[in-house]
Coordinates of C-alpha atoms in Angstrom, one line a residue:
X1 CA 22.8 11.0 15.1
X2 CA 23.6 8.7 11.5
X3 CA 20.2 7.9 9.4
X4 CA 20.1 4.5 10.7
X5 CA 20.0 6.1 14.5
X6 CA 17.3 8.0 12.7
X7 CA 15.2 5.1 11.6
X8 CA 15.5 2.8 14.4
X9 CA 14.3 5.4 16.8
X10 CA 11.0 6.1 14.4
X11 CA 11.4 2.6 14.3
X12 CA 10.8 2.0 18.3
X13 CA 8.8 4.6 18.2
X14 CA 5.8 2.3 16.6
X15 CA 5.9 0.3 19.6
X16 CA 2.6 -0.3 21.5
X17 CA 2.7 1.1 25.2
X18 CA 3.0 -0.2 28.4
X19 CA -0.8 -1.3 28.6
X20 CA -0.9 -3.1 25.8
X21 CA -2.9 -1.0 23.7
X22 CA -2.4 2.1 20.7
X23 CA -2.9 5.6 21.3
X24 CA -5.7 6.9 18.9
X25 CA -7.4 3.9 18.1
X26 CA -8.2 0.9 20.2
X27 CA -9.7 -1.7 17.8
X28 CA -7.4 -4.6 16.2
X29 CA -6.5 -3.5 12.5
X30 CA -8.2 -0.1 12.6
X31 CA -5.4 2.2 14.0
X32 CA -4.6 6.3 13.6
X33 CA -0.9 7.8 12.7
X34 CA 0.9 7.3 16.1
X35 CA 3.8 9.4 14.5
X36 CA 4.0 13.4 13.2
X37 CA 5.8 12.1 10.1
X38 CA 3.8 11.5 6.9
X39 CA 3.0 8.0 6.3
X40 CA 5.1 7.9 3.2
X41 CA 7.9 8.3 5.1
X42 CA 7.0 6.3 7.2
X43 CA 6.9 3.8 5.0
X44 CA 9.7 4.3 2.9
X45 CA 12.1 4.1 6.7
X46 CA 10.7 1.0 7.9
X47 CA 11.4 -1.2 3.9
X48 CA 14.5 0.6 4.1
X49 CA 15.3 -0.4 8.7
X50 CA 13.7 -3.7 6.4
X51 CA 16.3 -4.0 4.2
X52 CA 19.2 -3.3 6.0
X53 CA 18.9 -6.0 8.5
X54 CA 18.8 -8.1 6.2
X55 CA 21.8 -7.6 4.4
X56 CA 23.3 -7.4 7.8
X57 CA 22.5 -11.1 7.9
X58 CA 23.5 -12.0 4.7
X59 CA 27.1 -10.0 5.4
X60 CA 27.1 -12.6 8.9
X61 CA 26.6 -15.6 7.0
X62 CA 29.3 -14.6 4.8
X63 CA 32.3 -14.2 7.0
X64 CA 32.1 -17.9 7.9
X65 CA 34.1 -18.9 4.3
X66 CA 36.1 -15.7 4.5
X67 CA 38.0 -17.1 7.9
X68 CA 41.2 -19.3 8.3
X69 CA 39.5 -21.7 10.9
X70 CA 36.6 -22.0 8.9
X71 CA 36.1 -25.8 11.1
X72 CA 36.1 -24.0 14.7
X73 CA 33.3 -21.5 12.8
X74 CA 31.3 -24.4 11.5
X75 CA 31.8 -26.5 14.8
X76 CA 30.8 -23.0 16.9
X77 CA 27.9 -23.0 14.4
X78 CA 26.1 -26.8 15.1
X79 CA 27.3 -26.1 19.0
X80 CA 24.9 -22.4 18.5
X81 CA 22.2 -24.6 16.3
X82 CA 22.7 -27.2 19.0
X83 CA 22.0 -24.7 22.2
X84 CA 19.1 -22.7 19.9
X85 CA 17.4 -26.4 19.6
X86 CA 17.2 -26.8 23.3
X87 CA 16.8 -23.6 24.2
X88 CA 13.4 -23.9 21.4
X89 CA 12.6 -26.9 23.2
X90 CA 12.5 -25.1 26.9
X91 CA 10.4 -22.3 26.0
X92 CA 8.0 -24.6 24.5
X93 CA 7.7 -26.2 27.9
X94 CA 7.2 -23.0 29.3
X95 CA 4.6 -21.4 26.7
X96 CA 2.5 -24.4 28.5
X97 CA 2.9 -22.5 32.1
X98 CA 2.6 -18.9 30.3
X99 CA -1.1 -18.1 29.9
X100 CA -0.5 -14.2 27.9
X101 CA 2.1 -16.2 25.4
X102 CA 0.9 -14.7 22.3
X103 CA 0.5 -11.1 23.8
X104 CA 0.5 -8.2 21.6
X105 CA 1.5 -10.2 18.1
X106 CA -1.2 -9.5 16.3
X107 CA -0.2 -7.3 13.3
X108 CA -2.3 -3.9 13.6
X109 CA -3.2 -1.2 10.3
X110 CA -3.3 2.6 10.5
X111 CA -6.0 4.2 8.5
X112 CA -5.3 4.9 4.8
X113 CA -4.9 8.7 5.1
X114 CA -2.5 9.1 1.9
X115 CA -2.1 7.0 -0.5
X116 CA 1.3 6.1 -1.6
X117 CA 3.0 6.5 -5.2
X118 CA 3.2 2.0 -5.5
X119 CA -0.8 1.7 -4.2
X120 CA -2.0 -0.3 -7.3
X121 CA 0.9 -3.2 -6.2
X122 CA -0.8 -3.0 -2.8
X123 CA -2.5 -6.4 -2.0
X124 CA -6.5 -5.6 -0.9
X125 CA -8.4 -8.3 1.7
X126 CA -11.8 -7.9 2.2
X127 CA -12.3 -8.2 6.3
X128 CA -15.4 -9.2 7.7
X129 CA -17.0 -8.6 11.4
X130 CA -15.6 -10.3 13.8
X131 CA -13.3 -10.9 16.5
X132 CA -9.3 -10.6 15.8
X133 CA -7.9 -13.8 17.1
X134 CA -4.9 -15.2 16.4
X135 CA -5.6 -19.2 16.0
X136 CA -3.0 -21.5 17.0
X137 CA -2.8 -25.4 16.0
X138 CA -1.2 -28.5 18.2
X139 CA -1.5 -32.1 17.8
X140 CA -4.9 -32.3 16.6
X141 CA -6.6 -29.2 18.3
X142 CA -6.5 -25.7 17.8
X143 CA -6.6 -22.8 20.6
X144 CA -7.9 -19.4 19.6
X145 CA -5.9 -16.4 21.5
X146 CA -7.6 -13.1 21.6
X147 CA -5.2 -10.0 20.9
X148 CA -4.3 -9.2 24.4
X149 CA -2.8 -12.7 24.7
X150 CA -5.6 -14.4 26.4
X151 CA -7.2 -17.9 25.6
X152 CA -10.6 -18.1 24.4
X153 CA -11.5 -21.2 23.4
X154 CA -10.0 -24.9 22.3
X155 CA -11.2 -27.0 19.9
X156 CA -10.8 -29.8 17.8
X157 CA -9.1 -28.6 14.4
X158 CA -7.5 -30.2 10.7
X159 CA -4.3 -27.6 10.5
X160 CA -1.5 -28.6 10.5
X161 CA 0.3 -28.8 14.2
X162 CA 2.8 -25.9 14.7
X163 CA 0.5 -23.4 12.3
X164 CA -0.4 -19.8 13.7
X165 CA -3.0 -17.9 11.5
X166 CA -3.9 -14.2 12.2
X167 CA -7.9 -14.7 11.7
X168 CA -11.3 -12.9 12.3
X169 CA -13.9 -15.5 13.7
X170 CA -17.8 -15.1 12.8
X171 CA -19.8 -16.2 15.9
X172 CA -23.1 -16.1 13.4
X173 CA -21.5 -18.6 11.1
X174 CA -19.2 -20.3 13.6
X175 CA -16.2 -19.7 10.9
X176 CA -12.6 -17.8 11.1
X177 CA -11.7 -16.3 7.8
X178 CA -7.8 -15.7 7.5
X179 CA -6.2 -13.0 7.2
X180 CA -2.7 -13.9 7.3
X181 CA 0.0 -16.7 7.9
X182 CA 2.7 -16.6 10.4
X183 CA 3.4 -20.0 11.1
X184 CA 2.5 -22.8 8.8
X185 CA 3.1 -26.6 9.9
X186 CA 6.6 -25.4 12.1
X187 CA 8.0 -23.1 9.0
X188 CA 8.2 -20.0 10.1
X189 CA 6.9 -16.9 7.8
X190 CA 7.0 -13.9 9.7
X191 CA 9.8 -12.4 8.1
X192 CA 9.0 -13.4 4.7
X193 CA 7.0 -10.8 2.1
X194 CA 3.1 -10.2 1.9
X195 CA 2.5 -12.0 -1.8
X196 CA 4.8 -14.7 -1.1
X197 CA 2.5 -15.3 3.1
X198 CA -0.9 -14.3 0.5
X199 CA 0.3 -17.6 -1.5
X200 CA 2.3 -19.6 0.9
X201 CA -2.0 -19.9 2.1
X202 CA -3.9 -19.5 -1.1
X203 CA -1.6 -22.9 -2.1
X204 CA -1.7 -24.6 1.1
X205 CA -6.0 -24.0 1.2
X206 CA -6.2 -25.4 -1.9
X207 CA -4.2 -28.7 -0.5
X208 CA -6.4 -29.1 2.5
X209 CA -9.7 -28.2 0.9
X210 CA -11.6 -30.4 4.3
X211 CA -10.3 -27.5 7.0
X212 CA -13.6 -25.3 5.0
X213 CA -15.8 -27.4 6.1
X214 CA -17.8 -28.0 9.6
X215 CA -17.2 -32.2 10.6
X216 CA -16.4 -34.0 13.7
X217 CA -13.0 -33.7 13.1
X218 CA -13.2 -29.8 12.6
X219 CA -15.2 -28.2 14.8
X220 CA -15.2 -24.7 13.3
X221 CA -14.8 -24.2 9.6
X222 CA -11.7 -22.4 8.5
X223 CA -11.4 -20.0 5.3
X224 CA -8.8 -18.1 3.1
X225 CA -10.2 -15.3 2.2
X226 CA -9.9 -13.7 -1.7
X227 CA -7.6 -11.1 -2.0
X228 CA -7.1 -8.9 -5.1
X229 CA -4.9 -5.9 -6.4
X230 CA -5.3 -2.3 -5.8
X231 CA -5.2 -1.2 -8.8
X232 CA -8.5 1.2 -9.5
X233 CA -10.5 -1.0 -12.2
X234 CA -10.4 -3.8 -9.8
X235 CA -11.0 -2.0 -6.8
X236 CA -13.9 -0.2 -8.9
X237 CA -15.1 -3.8 -9.9
X238 CA -15.3 -5.3 -6.5
X239 CA -17.1 -2.6 -5.2
X240 CA -19.9 -2.2 -7.4
X241 CA -21.1 -5.3 -6.6
X242 CA -23.5 -5.8 -3.2
X243 CA -22.6 -7.3 -0.8
X244 CA -18.8 -8.5 -1.2
X245 CA -19.5 -12.2 0.3
X246 CA -21.9 -14.2 -0.9
X247 CA -25.6 -13.7 0.0
X248 CA -24.0 -11.4 3.1
X249 CA -22.3 -14.3 5.2
X250 CA -20.3 -12.6 6.8
X251 CA -20.7 -9.1 6.9
X252 CA -18.6 -6.8 5.2
X253 CA -16.8 -4.4 8.1
X254 CA -13.8 -2.9 5.8
X255 CA -11.0 -3.3 4.0
X256 CA -7.1 -4.4 4.9
X257 CA -4.1 -3.0 2.4
X258 CA -1.4 -4.4 2.7
X259 CA 2.6 -3.3 1.4
X260 CA 3.6 -6.3 -0.7
X261 CA 7.2 -6.5 0.5
X262 CA 6.2 -6.4 4.5
X263 CA 7.2 -8.8 7.0
X264 CA 4.2 -9.8 9.9
X265 CA 5.7 -7.1 12.2
X266 CA 3.7 -7.2 15.9
X267 CA 1.8 -3.5 17.0
X268 CA 0.7 -1.0 14.2
X269 CA 2.4 -0.3 11.0
X270 CA 1.8 1.9 8.3
X271 CA 2.6 -0.5 5.5
X272 CA -1.2 -1.9 6.4
X273 CA -4.1 0.3 5.9
X274 CA -7.4 0.3 6.8
X275 CA -10.8 1.5 4.9
X276 CA -14.3 1.5 5.9
X277 CA -15.9 0.6 2.4
X278 CA -17.9 4.2 2.0
X279 CA -15.0 5.9 2.4
X280 CA -13.5 5.1 -0.9
X281 CA -14.9 7.8 -3.0
X282 CA -13.0 10.5 -1.2
X283 CA -10.2 8.5 -0.5
X284 CA -9.5 6.7 -3.5
X285 CA -12.0 8.5 -5.9
X286 CA -13.7 5.3 -6.3
X287 CA -17.1 4.4 -6.7
X288 CA -19.1 2.2 -4.5
X289 CA -22.1 0.8 -4.6
X290 CA -25.4 2.8 -3.1
X291 CA -25.3 0.0 0.5
X292 CA -21.7 1.0 1.2
X293 CA -22.8 4.8 1.4
X294 CA -25.6 3.7 3.7
X295 CA -23.4 2.4 6.4
X296 CA -22.1 6.0 6.9
X297 CA -23.3 7.7 10.0
X298 CA -25.8 10.4 9.3
X299 CA -23.8 13.1 11.6
X300 CA -20.4 12.5 9.5
X301 CA -19.9 13.8 6.1
X302 CA -16.3 13.2 5.7
X303 CA -13.3 10.6 7.0
X304 CA -11.9 13.2 9.5
X305 CA -15.7 13.7 11.0
X306 CA -15.7 9.5 10.7
X307 CA -12.8 8.4 12.4
X308 CA -13.7 11.6 15.4
X309 CA -16.8 9.8 15.7
X310 CA -15.7 6.5 15.8
X311 CA -12.4 7.2 18.2
X312 CA -15.1 9.1 20.7
X313 CA -17.5 5.7 20.9
X314 CA -14.7 3.2 21.2
X315 CA -13.2 5.7 24.3
X316 CA -16.9 5.0 26.0
X317 CA -16.9 1.2 25.3
X318 CA -14.0 0.9 27.1
X319 CA -15.0 3.1 30.0
X320 CA -17.9 1.1 29.7
X321 CA -15.4 -2.3 29.9
X322 CA -13.5 -0.8 33.1
X323 CA -16.9 0.0 34.4
X324 CA -18.0 -3.4 34.8
X325 CA -15.0 -4.9 36.0
X326 CA -14.9 -2.7 38.2
X327 CA -18.4 -3.3 39.4
X328 CA -18.1 -6.9 38.8
X329 CA -14.2 -7.2 41.4
X330 CA -17.1 -4.7 44.1
X331 CA -19.4 -8.0 43.6
X332 CA -16.8 -10.3 43.7
X333 CA -15.1 -8.5 47.4
X334 CA -18.8 -8.1 48.5
X335 CA -19.3 -11.9 48.1
X336 CA -16.1 -12.7 49.0
X337 CA -16.9 -10.3 52.7
X338 CA -20.0 -12.3 53.2
X339 CA -18.8 -16.3 53.0
X340 CA -15.8 -15.1 55.4
X341 CA -18.6 -13.4 58.1
X342 CA -21.1 -16.8 57.6
X343 CA -18.0 -19.1 57.7
X344 CA -17.1 -17.3 61.3
X345 CA -20.7 -17.3 62.6
X346 CA -20.9 -21.5 61.6
X347 CA -17.4 -22.0 63.5
X348 CA -18.6 -19.9 66.6
X349 CA -21.4 -22.1 66.4
X350 CA -19.4 -25.0 65.7
X351 CA -17.9 -24.0 68.9
X352 CA -21.0 -23.8 71.5
X353 CA -22.1 -27.1 70.3
X354 CA -18.8 -28.6 71.4
X355 CA -19.1 -26.9 74.2
X356 CA -22.3 -28.1 75.4
X357 CA -21.8 -31.7 74.5
X358 CA -18.8 -31.8 76.7
X359 CA -20.7 -30.8 79.7
X360 CA -23.9 -33.0 78.4
X361 CA -20.8 -35.9 78.9
X362 CA -19.6 -34.7 82.1
X363 CA -23.2 -35.2 83.6
X364 CA -23.7 -38.5 81.8
X365 CA -20.1 -39.5 83.2
X366 CA -21.4 -38.8 86.9
X367 CA -24.5 -40.7 87.0
X368 CA -22.7 -43.5 85.4
X369 CA -21.4 -45.0 88.4
X370 CA -20.1 -48.3 89.9
X371 CA -23.0 -51.0 91.1
X372 CA -21.5 -51.5 94.3
X373 CA -21.0 -47.7 94.6
X374 CA -24.7 -47.4 94.0
X375 CA -25.3 -50.1 96.9
X376 CA -23.3 -48.8 99.4
X377 CA -24.7 -45.2 98.9
X378 CA -28.4 -46.5 99.0
X379 CA -27.7 -48.9 102.7
X380 CA -26.1 -45.9 103.8
X381 CA -29.2 -43.4 103.1
X382 CA -31.6 -46.2 104.7
X383 CA -33.3 -45.7 108.1
X384 CA -32.0 -46.7 110.9

């Protein structure tokens, strides 16, 4: 087996299962490693595969100028472009009929258990407590979707049309905090590196300051999160302060660590790491505020203890959700059976009433005779 086939095999093993879930960690941005290979080895292989795909695209484009039938090639390219535009239009129309178009679109992280050599070049993003959302804008409105692609809410928004953002929604402050960008004003950024995507986000939110304010045309505030490099001094300075966000609004959930060259890819990737704030002293040897350390459950003495505790807790929550859904389904089925029985009883009562009405009408028809008939009956019945 060649190196490229081996890399593709490893890459395919990172995909989600048929239920759209990822083994080991059910949360959106906190998943345990799902491969036996080390995180550092998988990071290296993914970056190599990413570079090879980019080089392959460049080579295919170069071949256009090397052929003698260049005009025919260009004509074919234009035809393919027109066909592609038409295909995109058809796909957009199909989108309105699909309810799970954005299923498994979010890029998810793994626990950062192995520190890479180039970690100081990575980018740290503080993640607030909230619900992971995919925010999609169309015209003057936007729709938020959960990780399964189900629509949550549609509201007025001043985002440019055809924009897709990876966000955390905080109910308390009614604010979307933007983690990443997939598309902006129709420009796809999924195949752009992390550092460029973050630069794009920062510059665009400076151009649209009204996004961070609630108004009649912008029902929910949309704010970009400040990011920083992962060198030791910068992280130590950030984590020595409490709270992370002003007035502790929103509250800090944990820290995301992005490789600066990773594309935005759906599913779990070792090129995005996740740590809780109290894990930094053990994993990164960085001191943090005592208030962050107090968030660690008393029963967890190490990072591995917390991960096991967290996975068990997530598993129990999933069971409770399934039990709740089954209970609601059972209640709904019973209600349908009751409605069916009531409908049958009402139909039978209406049928009986209809029969009684027919009998009454027959009796009335017998009594309502002609006057001549009545006189003849009276005469014949009189005494001689």
